[in-house]
PDB file of C-alpha atoms in Angstrom:
ATOM      1  CA  MET X 262     -11.232   6.466 -15.138  1.00 64.00           C
ATOM      2  CA  ALA X 263     -13.204   3.454 -13.844  1.00 72.00           C
ATOM      3  CA  VAL X 264     -11.151   0.464 -12.701  1.00 72.00           C
ATOM      4  CA  GLU X 265     -12.658  -1.980 -15.202  1.00 75.00           C
ATOM      5  CA  THR X 266     -11.695   0.196 -18.164  1.00 84.00           C
ATOM      6  CA  ARG X 267      -8.059   0.017 -17.060  1.00 92.00           C
ATOM      7  CA  VAL X 268      -7.920  -3.752 -16.525  1.00 96.00           C
ATOM      8  CA  ARG X 269      -6.015  -6.196 -18.689  1.00 97.00           C
ATOM      9  CA  GLU X 270      -6.229  -9.916 -17.894  1.00 98.00           C
ATOM     10  CA  GLY X 271      -4.461 -12.827 -19.534  1.00 98.00           C
ATOM     11  CA  PHE X 272      -2.153 -15.795 -19.064  1.00 98.00           C
ATOM     12  CA  VAL X 273       1.607 -16.324 -18.873  1.00 97.00           C
ATOM     13  CA  PRO X 274       2.843 -19.814 -19.914  1.00 97.00           C
ATOM     14  CA  PHE X 275       4.647 -21.370 -16.957  1.00 97.00           C
ATOM     15  CA  SER X 276       5.775 -24.886 -15.978  1.00 96.00           C
ATOM     16  CA  ILE X 277       3.068 -27.432 -16.899  1.00 95.00           C
ATOM     17  CA  GLY X 278       0.304 -24.836 -16.985  1.00 96.00           C
ATOM     18  CA  ARG X 279      -0.239 -21.116 -17.278  1.00 97.00           C
ATOM     19  CA  THR X 280      -0.418 -18.270 -14.792  1.00 98.00           C
ATOM     20  CA  TRP X 281      -3.420 -15.934 -14.876  1.00 98.00           C
ATOM     21  CA  TYR X 282      -2.794 -12.249 -14.221  1.00 98.00           C
ATOM     22  CA  ARG X 283      -4.796  -9.061 -13.717  1.00 98.00           C
ATOM     23  CA  SER X 284      -3.028  -5.787 -14.505  1.00 98.00           C
ATOM     24  CA  LEU X 285      -4.521  -2.357 -13.742  1.00 97.00           C
ATOM     25  CA  ALA X 286      -3.032   0.577 -15.610  1.00 96.00           C
ATOM     26  CA  ALA X 287      -2.496   3.710 -13.555  1.00 94.00           C
ATOM     27  CA  ASP X 288      -5.464   6.088 -13.584  1.00 88.00           C
ATOM     28  CA  ARG X 289      -3.022   8.971 -13.962  1.00 86.00           C
ATOM     29  CA  GLU X 290       0.421   8.186 -15.309  1.00 77.00           C
ATOM     30  CA  GLU X 291       3.075   9.826 -13.152  1.00 81.00           C
ATOM     31  CA  GLY X 292       6.010   7.569 -13.931  1.00 86.00           C
ATOM     32  CA  ARG X 293       5.689   5.660 -10.660  1.00 95.00           C
ATOM     33  CA  VAL X 294       7.074   2.138 -10.289  1.00 97.00           C
ATOM     34  CA  PRO X 295       4.454  -0.656 -10.622  1.00 98.00           C
ATOM     35  CA  LEU X 296       3.322  -2.730  -7.633  1.00 98.00           C
ATOM     36  CA  LEU X 297       3.184  -6.532  -7.936  1.00 98.00           C
ATOM     37  CA  CYS X 298       0.982  -8.270  -5.325  1.00 98.00           C
ATOM     38  CA  LEU X 299       1.588 -11.842  -4.101  1.00 98.00           C
ATOM     39  CA  HIS X 300      -1.397 -13.681  -2.619  1.00 98.00           C
ATOM     40  CA  GLY X 301      -1.427 -16.034   0.323  1.00 97.00           C
ATOM     41  CA  GLY X 302      -2.328 -19.635   0.950  1.00 95.00           C
ATOM     42  CA  PRO X 303      -0.238 -21.178  -0.420  1.00 96.00           C
ATOM     43  CA  GLY X 304      -2.874 -21.956  -3.028  1.00 96.00           C
ATOM     44  CA  ALA X 305      -5.377 -19.169  -2.303  1.00 97.00           C
ATOM     45  CA  ASN X 306      -5.992 -16.508  -4.976  1.00 98.00           C
ATOM     46  CA  TRP X 307      -5.742 -12.805  -5.686  1.00 98.00           C
ATOM     47  CA  LEU X 308      -9.144 -11.860  -4.239  1.00 98.00           C
ATOM     48  CA  HIS X 309      -7.975 -11.225  -0.664  1.00 98.00           C
ATOM     49  CA  LEU X 310      -5.692  -8.522  -2.087  1.00 98.00           C
ATOM     50  CA  LYS X 311      -8.489  -6.759  -3.964  1.00 98.00           C
ATOM     51  CA  PRO X 312      -8.421  -3.561  -1.823  1.00 98.00           C
ATOM     52  CA  TYR X 313      -4.934  -2.819  -3.160  1.00 98.00           C
ATOM     53  CA  GLU X 314      -6.564  -2.073  -6.528  1.00 97.00           C
ATOM     54  CA  ALA X 315      -7.128   1.389  -5.051  1.00 97.00           C
ATOM     55  CA  LEU X 316      -3.401   2.100  -5.387  1.00 97.00           C
ATOM     56  CA  SER X 317      -3.808   2.032  -9.170  1.00 97.00           C
ATOM     57  CA  ASP X 318      -4.936   5.645  -9.005  1.00 95.00           C
ATOM     58  CA  GLU X 319      -1.255   6.593  -9.302  1.00 94.00           C
ATOM     59  CA  ARG X 320       0.650   3.481 -10.393  1.00 97.00           C
ATOM     60  CA  ARG X 321       0.181   0.207 -12.263  1.00 97.00           C
ATOM     61  CA  VAL X 322      -0.909  -2.610  -9.924  1.00 98.00           C
ATOM     62  CA  VAL X 323      -0.575  -6.264 -10.942  1.00 98.00           C
ATOM     63  CA  PHE X 324      -2.113  -9.361  -9.330  1.00 98.00           C
ATOM     64  CA  TYR X 325      -1.811 -13.000 -10.368  1.00 98.00           C
ATOM     65  CA  ASP X 326      -3.075 -16.378  -9.237  1.00 98.00           C
ATOM     66  CA  GLN X 327      -0.104 -18.616  -8.493  1.00 98.00           C
ATOM     67  CA  LEU X 328       0.136 -21.856 -10.457  1.00 98.00           C
ATOM     68  CA  GLY X 329      -2.352 -24.458  -9.255  1.00 97.00           C
ATOM     69  CA  ALA X 330      -4.596 -21.853  -7.622  1.00 97.00           C
ATOM     70  CA  GLY X 331      -7.656 -19.839  -8.628  1.00 97.00           C
ATOM     71  CA  ASN X 332      -7.643 -19.002 -12.325  1.00 98.00           C
ATOM     72  CA  SER X 333      -4.276 -20.755 -12.709  1.00 98.00           C
ATOM     73  CA  ALA X 334      -5.587 -24.266 -11.953  1.00 97.00           C
ATOM     74  CA  VAL X 335      -3.566 -27.108 -13.494  1.00 96.00           C
ATOM     75  CA  THR X 336      -5.501 -29.645 -15.558  1.00 91.00           C
ATOM     76  CA  GLU X 337      -2.519 -31.753 -16.685  1.00 91.00           C
ATOM     77  CA  PRO X 338      -1.615 -34.856 -14.629  1.00 93.00           C
ATOM     78  CA  HIS X 339       1.049 -33.875 -12.111  1.00 94.00           C
ATOM     79  CA  ASP X 340       2.880 -34.883  -8.947  1.00 92.00           C
ATOM     80  CA  PRO X 341       1.752 -32.832  -5.913  1.00 90.00           C
ATOM     81  CA  ALA X 342       5.418 -32.798  -4.872  1.00 92.00           C
ATOM     82  CA  MET X 343       5.923 -30.099  -7.526  1.00 95.00           C
ATOM     83  CA  TRP X 344       4.347 -27.493  -5.241  1.00 96.00           C
ATOM     84  CA  THR X 345       7.395 -25.914  -3.621  1.00 96.00           C
ATOM     85  CA  PRO X 346       8.473 -22.389  -2.656  1.00 96.00           C
ATOM     86  CA  GLU X 347      11.196 -22.601  -5.297  1.00 97.00           C
ATOM     87  CA  LEU X 348       8.583 -23.170  -8.025  1.00 97.00           C
ATOM     88  CA  TYR X 349       6.798 -19.992  -6.998  1.00 98.00           C
ATOM     89  CA  VAL X 350      10.034 -17.979  -6.933  1.00 98.00           C
ATOM     90  CA  GLU X 351      10.572 -19.069 -10.557  1.00 98.00           C
ATOM     91  CA  GLU X 352       6.986 -18.143 -11.396  1.00 98.00           C
ATOM     92  CA  LEU X 353       7.431 -14.660  -9.936  1.00 98.00           C
ATOM     93  CA  ASP X 354      10.368 -14.100 -12.295  1.00 98.00           C
ATOM     94  CA  ALA X 355       8.337 -15.440 -15.226  1.00 98.00           C
ATOM     95  CA  VAL X 356       5.462 -13.054 -14.484  1.00 98.00           C
ATOM     96  CA  ARG X 357       7.813 -10.087 -14.178  1.00 98.00           C
ATOM     97  CA  GLU X 358       9.487 -10.886 -17.480  1.00 98.00           C
ATOM     98  CA  ALA X 359       6.244 -11.512 -19.384  1.00 98.00           C
ATOM     99  CA  LEU X 360       4.592  -8.314 -18.110  1.00 98.00           C
ATOM    100  CA  GLY X 361       7.630  -6.071 -18.507  1.00 97.00           C
ATOM    101  CA  LEU X 362       8.038  -5.358 -14.797  1.00 98.00           C
ATOM    102  CA  GLU X 363      11.703  -4.428 -15.031  1.00 97.00           C
ATOM    103  CA  ARG X 364      11.502  -2.216 -11.942  1.00 97.00           C
ATOM    104  CA  VAL X 365       8.875  -3.217  -9.400  1.00 98.00           C
ATOM    105  CA  HIS X 366       7.696  -2.976  -5.820  1.00 98.00           C
ATOM    106  CA  VAL X 367       6.548  -6.324  -4.367  1.00 98.00           C
ATOM    107  CA  LEU X 368       3.802  -6.652  -1.751  1.00 99.00           C
ATOM    108  CA  GLY X 369       3.117 -10.074  -0.253  1.00 98.00           C
ATOM    109  CA  HIS X 370       0.402 -11.008   2.230  1.00 98.00           C
ATOM    110  CA  SER X 371       0.687 -14.080   4.485  1.00 98.00           C
ATOM    111  CA  TRP X 372       2.278 -16.845   2.355  1.00 98.00           C
ATOM    112  CA  GLY X 373       2.796 -14.137  -0.278  1.00 98.00           C
ATOM    113  CA  GLY X 374       5.025 -12.244   2.140  1.00 98.00           C
ATOM    114  CA  MET X 375       6.982 -15.432   2.842  1.00 98.00           C
ATOM    115  CA  LEU X 376       7.464 -15.826  -0.903  1.00 98.00           C
ATOM    116  CA  GLY X 377       8.412 -12.149  -1.164  1.00 98.00           C
ATOM    117  CA  MET X 378      11.083 -12.501   1.526  1.00 98.00           C
ATOM    118  CA  GLN X 379      12.553 -15.595  -0.137  1.00 98.00           C
ATOM    119  CA  TYR X 380      12.541 -13.806  -3.484  1.00 98.00           C
ATOM    120  CA  ALA X 381      14.090 -10.598  -2.159  1.00 98.00           C
ATOM    121  CA  GLY X 382      16.785 -12.576  -0.351  1.00 97.00           C
ATOM    122  CA  GLY X 383      18.082 -13.597  -3.771  1.00 95.00           C
ATOM    123  CA  ARG X 384      18.689  -9.912  -4.588  1.00 95.00           C
ATOM    124  CA  PRO X 385      16.749  -9.898  -7.867  1.00 95.00           C
ATOM    125  CA  GLU X 386      17.548  -7.129 -10.318  1.00 97.00           C
ATOM    126  CA  GLY X 387      15.004  -4.320 -10.506  1.00 98.00           C
ATOM    127  CA  LEU X 388      13.335  -4.957  -7.151  1.00 98.00           C
ATOM    128  CA  VAL X 389      12.716  -1.469  -5.735  1.00 98.00           C
ATOM    129  CA  SER X 390      11.102  -2.333  -2.393  1.00 98.00           C
ATOM    130  CA  LEU X 391       9.387  -5.108  -0.443  1.00 98.00           C
ATOM    131  CA  ILE X 392       6.220  -4.982   1.676  1.00 99.00           C
ATOM    132  CA  VAL X 393       5.580  -7.960   3.963  1.00 98.00           C
ATOM    133  CA  GLU X 394       2.097  -8.170   5.482  1.00 98.00           C
ATOM    134  CA  SER X 395       1.377 -10.720   8.227  1.00 98.00           C
ATOM    135  CA  SER X 396       4.063 -13.237   7.262  1.00 98.00           C
ATOM    136  CA  PRO X 397       6.282 -15.459   9.426  1.00 98.00           C
ATOM    137  CA  PRO X 398      10.012 -15.666   8.608  1.00 98.00           C
ATOM    138  CA  SER X 399      10.062 -19.119  10.206  1.00 98.00           C
ATOM    139  CA  VAL X 400       7.139 -21.563  10.334  1.00 97.00           C
ATOM    140  CA  PRO X 401       8.719 -23.626  13.176  1.00 96.00           C
ATOM    141  CA  ASP X 402       9.134 -20.448  15.252  1.00 97.00           C
ATOM    142  CA  TRP X 403       5.550 -19.423  14.454  1.00 96.00           C
ATOM    143  CA  MET X 404       3.953 -22.666  15.671  1.00 95.00           C
ATOM    144  CA  PRO X 405       4.382 -21.995  19.426  1.00 96.00           C
ATOM    145  CA  GLU X 406       2.519 -18.705  18.949  1.00 97.00           C
ATOM    146  CA  ILE X 407      -0.280 -20.546  17.136  1.00 94.00           C
ATOM    147  CA  ALA X 408      -0.430 -23.002  20.049  1.00 93.00           C
ATOM    148  CA  ARG X 409      -0.721 -20.084  22.451  1.00 96.00           C
ATOM    149  CA  LEU X 410      -3.613 -18.543  20.480  1.00 96.00           C
ATOM    150  CA  ARG X 411      -5.348 -21.909  20.348  1.00 94.00           C
ATOM    151  CA  SER X 412      -4.981 -22.331  24.106  1.00 94.00           C
ATOM    152  CA  GLU X 413      -6.988 -19.107  24.529  1.00 96.00           C
ATOM    153  CA  LEU X 414      -9.984 -20.487  22.608  1.00 96.00           C
ATOM    154  CA  PRO X 415     -13.005 -21.794  24.541  1.00 95.00           C
ATOM    155  CA  PRO X 416     -12.037 -25.274  25.812  1.00 94.00           C
ATOM    156  CA  GLU X 417     -14.775 -27.044  23.857  1.00 95.00           C
ATOM    157  CA  VAL X 418     -13.620 -25.407  20.609  1.00 95.00           C
ATOM    158  CA  GLU X 419     -10.003 -26.432  21.104  1.00 94.00           C
ATOM    159  CA  ALA X 420     -11.129 -29.946  22.072  1.00 94.00           C
ATOM    160  CA  THR X 421     -13.130 -30.237  18.827  1.00 95.00           C
ATOM    161  CA  LEU X 422     -10.187 -29.037  16.762  1.00 93.00           C
ATOM    162  CA  ARG X 423      -7.756 -31.425  18.403  1.00 92.00           C
ATOM    163  CA  ALA X 424     -10.057 -34.431  18.191  1.00 94.00           C
ATOM    164  CA  HIS X 425     -10.618 -34.044  14.457  1.00 93.00           C
ATOM    165  CA  GLU X 426      -6.962 -33.266  13.736  1.00 90.00           C
ATOM    166  CA  GLU X 427      -5.877 -36.410  15.580  1.00 91.00           C
ATOM    167  CA  ALA X 428      -8.547 -38.488  13.817  1.00 93.00           C
ATOM    168  CA  GLY X 429      -7.766 -37.044  10.388  1.00 89.00           C
ATOM    169  CA  THR X 430     -11.374 -35.873   9.978  1.00 91.00           C
ATOM    170  CA  THR X 431     -10.673 -32.207   9.314  1.00 88.00           C
ATOM    171  CA  ASP X 432     -13.336 -32.165   6.591  1.00 88.00           C
ATOM    172  CA  ASP X 433     -16.028 -32.729   9.237  1.00 92.00           C
ATOM    173  CA  PRO X 434     -18.497 -29.811   9.541  1.00 91.00           C
ATOM    174  CA  ALA X 435     -17.868 -29.679  13.292  1.00 94.00           C
ATOM    175  CA  TYR X 436     -14.170 -29.048  12.656  1.00 92.00           C
ATOM    176  CA  GLU X 437     -14.964 -26.371  10.086  1.00 90.00           C
ATOM    177  CA  GLU X 438     -17.331 -24.672  12.535  1.00 93.00           C
ATOM    178  CA  ALA X 439     -14.635 -24.677  15.230  1.00 94.00           C
ATOM    179  CA  VAL X 440     -12.105 -23.302  12.731  1.00 92.00           C
ATOM    180  CA  MET X 441     -14.357 -20.294  12.164  1.00 94.00           C
ATOM    181  CA  VAL X 442     -14.165 -19.391  15.854  1.00 95.00           C
ATOM    182  CA  PHE X 443     -10.401 -19.022  15.465  1.00 95.00           C
ATOM    183  CA  TYR X 444     -10.715 -17.243  12.112  1.00 96.00           C
ATOM    184  CA  LYS X 445     -13.096 -14.606  13.467  1.00 96.00           C
ATOM    185  CA  ARG X 446     -10.577 -13.817  16.199  1.00 97.00           C
ATOM    186  CA  HIS X 447      -7.295 -14.036  14.304  1.00 97.00           C
ATOM    187  CA  LEU X 448      -7.915 -14.114  10.519  1.00 97.00           C
ATOM    188  CA  CYS X 449     -10.548 -11.433   9.887  1.00 98.00           C
ATOM    189  CA  ARG X 450     -12.405  -9.606  12.644  1.00 98.00           C
ATOM    190  CA  ALA X 451     -14.614  -7.624  10.243  1.00 97.00           C
ATOM    191  CA  ASP X 452     -18.276  -8.549  10.762  1.00 96.00           C
ATOM    192  CA  PRO X 453     -19.619  -9.490   8.335  1.00 97.00           C
ATOM    193  CA  TRP X 454     -16.663 -10.468   6.161  1.00 97.00           C
ATOM    194  CA  PRO X 455     -16.396  -8.420   2.950  1.00 98.00           C
ATOM    195  CA  ASP X 456     -17.668 -10.177  -0.162  1.00 98.00           C
ATOM    196  CA  TRP X 457     -14.148 -10.474  -1.593  1.00 98.00           C
ATOM    197  CA  VAL X 458     -12.928 -12.381   1.505  1.00 98.00           C
ATOM    198  CA  VAL X 459     -15.895 -14.775   1.244  1.00 97.00           C
ATOM    199  CA  GLN X 460     -15.262 -15.235  -2.493  1.00 98.00           C
ATOM    200  CA  CYS X 461     -11.566 -15.876  -1.864  1.00 98.00           C
ATOM    201  CA  PHE X 462     -12.422 -18.768   0.464  1.00 96.00           C
ATOM    202  CA  GLU X 463     -15.048 -20.129  -1.935  1.00 97.00           C
ATOM    203  CA  VAL X 464     -12.497 -20.258  -4.759  1.00 97.00           C
ATOM    204  CA  LEU X 465      -9.928 -21.869  -2.453  1.00 96.00           C
ATOM    205  CA  GLU X 466     -12.387 -24.502  -1.232  1.00 94.00           C
ATOM    206  CA  ALA X 467     -13.227 -25.406  -4.847  1.00 96.00           C
ATOM    207  CA  ASN X 468      -9.564 -26.259  -5.529  1.00 95.00           C
ATOM    208  CA  PRO X 469      -7.630 -26.821  -2.290  1.00 95.00           C
ATOM    209  CA  GLU X 470      -4.832 -29.079  -3.608  1.00 96.00           C
ATOM    210  CA  VAL X 471      -1.931 -26.634  -3.262  1.00 97.00           C
ATOM    211  CA  TYR X 472      -3.173 -25.358   0.100  1.00 96.00           C
ATOM    212  CA  HIS X 473      -3.524 -28.854   1.520  1.00 94.00           C
ATOM    213  CA  SER X 474      -0.203 -30.006   0.034  1.00 95.00           C
ATOM    214  CA  MET X 475       1.887 -27.067   1.240  1.00 96.00           C
ATOM    215  CA  ASN X 476      -0.018 -25.792   4.295  1.00 93.00           C
ATOM    216  CA  GLY X 477      -2.574 -28.240   5.665  1.00 89.00           C
ATOM    217  CA  PRO X 478      -6.307 -28.330   6.450  1.00 86.00           C
ATOM    218  CA  SER X 479      -6.465 -24.922   8.154  1.00 85.00           C
ATOM    219  CA  GLU X 480      -4.514 -21.734   8.770  1.00 82.00           C
ATOM    220  CA  PHE X 481      -3.282 -22.955  12.139  1.00 81.00           C
ATOM    221  CA  HIS X 482      -2.765 -26.705  11.545  1.00 84.00           C
ATOM    222  CA  VAL X 483       0.312 -26.519   9.334  1.00 87.00           C
ATOM    223  CA  ILE X 484       1.333 -30.069   8.425  1.00 88.00           C
ATOM    224  CA  GLY X 485       2.184 -29.590   4.719  1.00 92.00           C
ATOM    225  CA  THR X 486       5.532 -29.101   3.014  1.00 92.00           C
ATOM    226  CA  ILE X 487       6.054 -25.567   4.392  1.00 95.00           C
ATOM    227  CA  LYS X 488       5.964 -26.790   8.001  1.00 94.00           C
ATOM    228  CA  ASP X 489       9.772 -26.604   8.077  1.00 95.00           C
ATOM    229  CA  TRP X 490      10.067 -23.441   5.956  1.00 97.00           C
ATOM    230  CA  GLU X 491      12.665 -21.136   7.473  1.00 97.00           C
ATOM    231  CA  ILE X 492      14.324 -18.052   6.046  1.00 97.00           C
ATOM    232  CA  SER X 493      15.402 -16.143   9.145  1.00 96.00           C
ATOM    233  CA  ASP X 494      19.110 -16.671   8.468  1.00 95.00           C
ATOM    234  CA  ARG X 495      18.780 -15.202   4.954  1.00 96.00           C
ATOM    235  CA  LEU X 496      16.809 -12.064   5.770  1.00 98.00           C
ATOM    236  CA  GLY X 497      20.037 -10.110   6.210  1.00 97.00           C
ATOM    237  CA  GLN X 498      20.577 -10.492   2.461  1.00 97.00           C
ATOM    238  CA  ILE X 499      17.550  -8.315   1.650  1.00 98.00           C
ATOM    239  CA  GLN X 500      18.982  -5.026   0.449  1.00 96.00           C
ATOM    240  CA  VAL X 501      15.884  -3.076  -0.625  1.00 98.00           C
ATOM    241  CA  PRO X 502      13.729  -0.800   1.561  1.00 98.00           C
ATOM    242  CA  THR X 503      11.260  -3.053   3.378  1.00 98.00           C
ATOM    243  CA  LEU X 504       8.044  -2.478   5.301  1.00 98.00           C
ATOM    244  CA  VAL X 505       6.818  -5.213   7.648  1.00 98.00           C
ATOM    245  CA  PHE X 506       3.366  -4.925   9.183  1.00 98.00           C
ATOM    246  CA  SER X 507       0.716  -7.092  10.824  1.00 98.00           C
ATOM    247  CA  GLY X 508      -2.309  -6.891  13.105  1.00 98.00           C
ATOM    248  CA  ARG X 509      -2.383  -6.782  16.888  1.00 98.00           C
ATOM    249  CA  TYR X 510      -4.698  -9.856  16.903  1.00 98.00           C
ATOM    250  CA  ASP X 511      -3.014 -11.539  13.920  1.00 98.00           C
ATOM    251  CA  GLU X 512      -2.640 -15.310  13.684  1.00 97.00           C
ATOM    252  CA  VAL X 513       0.914 -14.387  12.662  1.00 98.00           C
ATOM    253  CA  THR X 514       1.480 -12.590  15.929  1.00 98.00           C
ATOM    254  CA  PRO X 515       3.459  -9.364  16.386  1.00 98.00           C
ATOM    255  CA  ALA X 516       6.208 -11.351  18.124  1.00 97.00           C
ATOM    256  CA  VAL X 517       6.687 -13.303  14.892  1.00 98.00           C
ATOM    257  CA  THR X 518       6.533 -10.385  12.458  1.00 98.00           C
ATOM    258  CA  GLU X 519       8.791  -8.241  14.632  1.00 98.00           C
ATOM    259  CA  ALA X 520      11.418 -10.978  14.364  1.00 98.00           C
ATOM    260  CA  ALA X 521      11.343 -10.531  10.578  1.00 98.00           C
ATOM    261  CA  HIS X 522      11.659  -6.769  10.969  1.00 98.00           C
ATOM    262  CA  ARG X 523      14.679  -7.103  13.261  1.00 98.00           C
ATOM    263  CA  ALA X 524      16.421  -9.411  10.793  1.00 98.00           C
ATOM    264  CA  ILE X 525      15.856  -7.274   7.664  1.00 98.00           C
ATOM    265  CA  PRO X 526      18.387  -4.425   7.599  1.00 97.00           C
ATOM    266  CA  GLY X 527      16.820  -0.977   7.863  1.00 97.00           C
ATOM    267  CA  SER X 528      13.252  -2.256   7.634  1.00 98.00           C
ATOM    268  CA  GLU X 529      10.224  -0.385   8.988  1.00 98.00           C
ATOM    269  CA  TYR X 530       7.670  -2.038  11.273  1.00 98.00           C
ATOM    270  CA  VAL X 531       4.037  -1.235  12.041  1.00 98.00           C
ATOM    271  CA  VAL X 532       1.365  -3.028  14.101  1.00 98.00           C
ATOM    272  CA  MET X 533      -2.216  -2.302  13.043  1.00 98.00           C
ATOM    273  CA  GLU X 534      -3.916  -2.013  16.426  1.00 98.00           C
ATOM    274  CA  GLU X 535      -7.469  -2.951  15.359  1.00 98.00           C
ATOM    275  CA  SER X 536      -6.648  -5.755  12.921  1.00 98.00           C
ATOM    276  CA  SER X 537      -5.880  -9.436  12.834  1.00 98.00           C
ATOM    277  CA  HIS X 538      -4.632 -11.122   9.623  1.00 98.00           C
ATOM    278  CA  MET X 539      -6.585  -9.013   7.094  1.00 98.00           C
ATOM    279  CA  ALA X 540      -5.736  -5.399   7.814  1.00 98.00           C
ATOM    280  CA  GLN X 541      -6.901  -4.493   4.308  1.00 98.00           C
ATOM    281  CA  ALA X 542     -10.405  -5.598   5.399  1.00 98.00           C
ATOM    282  CA  GLU X 543     -10.299  -4.502   9.032  1.00 98.00           C
ATOM    283  CA  GLN X 544      -8.553  -1.125   8.738  1.00 98.00           C
ATOM    284  CA  PRO X 545      -8.709  -0.490   4.994  1.00 98.00           C
ATOM    285  CA  GLU X 546      -8.110   3.263   4.971  1.00 98.00           C
ATOM    286  CA  GLU X 547      -5.174   3.081   7.383  1.00 98.00           C
ATOM    287  CA  THR X 548      -3.655   0.136   5.534  1.00 98.00           C
ATOM    288  CA  LEU X 549      -3.841   1.776   2.123  1.00 98.00           C
ATOM    289  CA  ALA X 550      -2.406   4.992   3.546  1.00 98.00           C
ATOM    290  CA  LEU X 551       0.455   3.053   5.156  1.00 98.00           C
ATOM    291  CA  VAL X 552       1.384   1.252   1.937  1.00 98.00           C
ATOM    292  CA  ARG X 553       0.930   4.323  -0.260  1.00 98.00           C
ATOM    293  CA  ASP X 554       3.121   6.463   2.007  1.00 98.00           C
ATOM    294  CA  PHE X 555       5.874   3.823   2.078  1.00 98.00           C
ATOM    295  CA  LEU X 556       5.923   3.413  -1.710  1.00 98.00           C
ATOM    296  CA  ASN X 557       6.006   7.161  -2.290  1.00 96.00           C
ATOM    297  CA  ARG X 558       8.770   7.707   0.284  1.00 97.00           C
ATOM    298  CA  VAL X 559      10.885   4.948  -1.281  1.00 97.00           C
ATOM    299  CA  GLU X 560      10.536   6.534  -4.707  1.00 95.00           C
ATOM    300  CA  GLY X 561      11.136  10.013  -3.303  1.00 88.00           C
ATOM    301  CA  ALA X 562      14.364   8.876  -1.656  1.00 85.00           C
ATOM    302  CA  ALA X 563      15.478   7.137  -4.841  1.00 74.00           C
ATOM    303  CA  GLY X 564      14.741  10.275  -6.852  1.00 66.00           C
ATOM    304  CA  ALA X 565      16.653  12.452  -4.423  1.00 49.00           C
TER     305      ALA X 565
END
């Protein structure tokens, strides 16, 4: 059955706004546990997770735009200080309750994986497994790796980045052009970028408030409220089967993601050798196979 005939979209009332969701019914119903996907940013949108729609051939797959982002933009007057990880943990619970996701696998990419780790650390009822793609367990520990990657850029590119960051002119086209040099090395090495990656950035650029408030002006200049985000000491509380994976050329480097793996009891760890931060774009078949195999093994073990 075609994807679009299995899609249900709508809104869940939450906080001062409402959260948009996209739910794909399973093409063939086999009683498998649904998968809930958490997008990155913070403040991006579901589009960079679009390849995971393919997993709806055998299970329900649910996406949503987090409050303040994408289709969940907030039109009411509000204080930007409201954008916190804790708000998004509450939203995740609200989405689960509204959509009847009593038992669920959670997959988070980038910021979504950070959110997933924080959520799983609270031992929520009904969480069956966690998949963490390209996510740091500690932003302060990640920053030295970012500095190392930046030091490997052409000197004139790094000089342009630094000059505009110090001057506060990160909206200058020259800065944005220099950013793309980094992105094509460490964010998405596919050439050209898939349409859904381009669309994701277009939607983000149209409404960057949450991204700028929590992250900063770029993926590697993190000066927002998550700059001190740290969950390493709570990862031992995650009690569900967990898969951690990232790309060999990832902006969230293997050294960083392996630290998460080591801290999560019994977790599995994979490095995608030909990918950076968007393995679902750079090695789509391998990435889908990896996630599908993990989900099916988790359910097989639970059934046994």
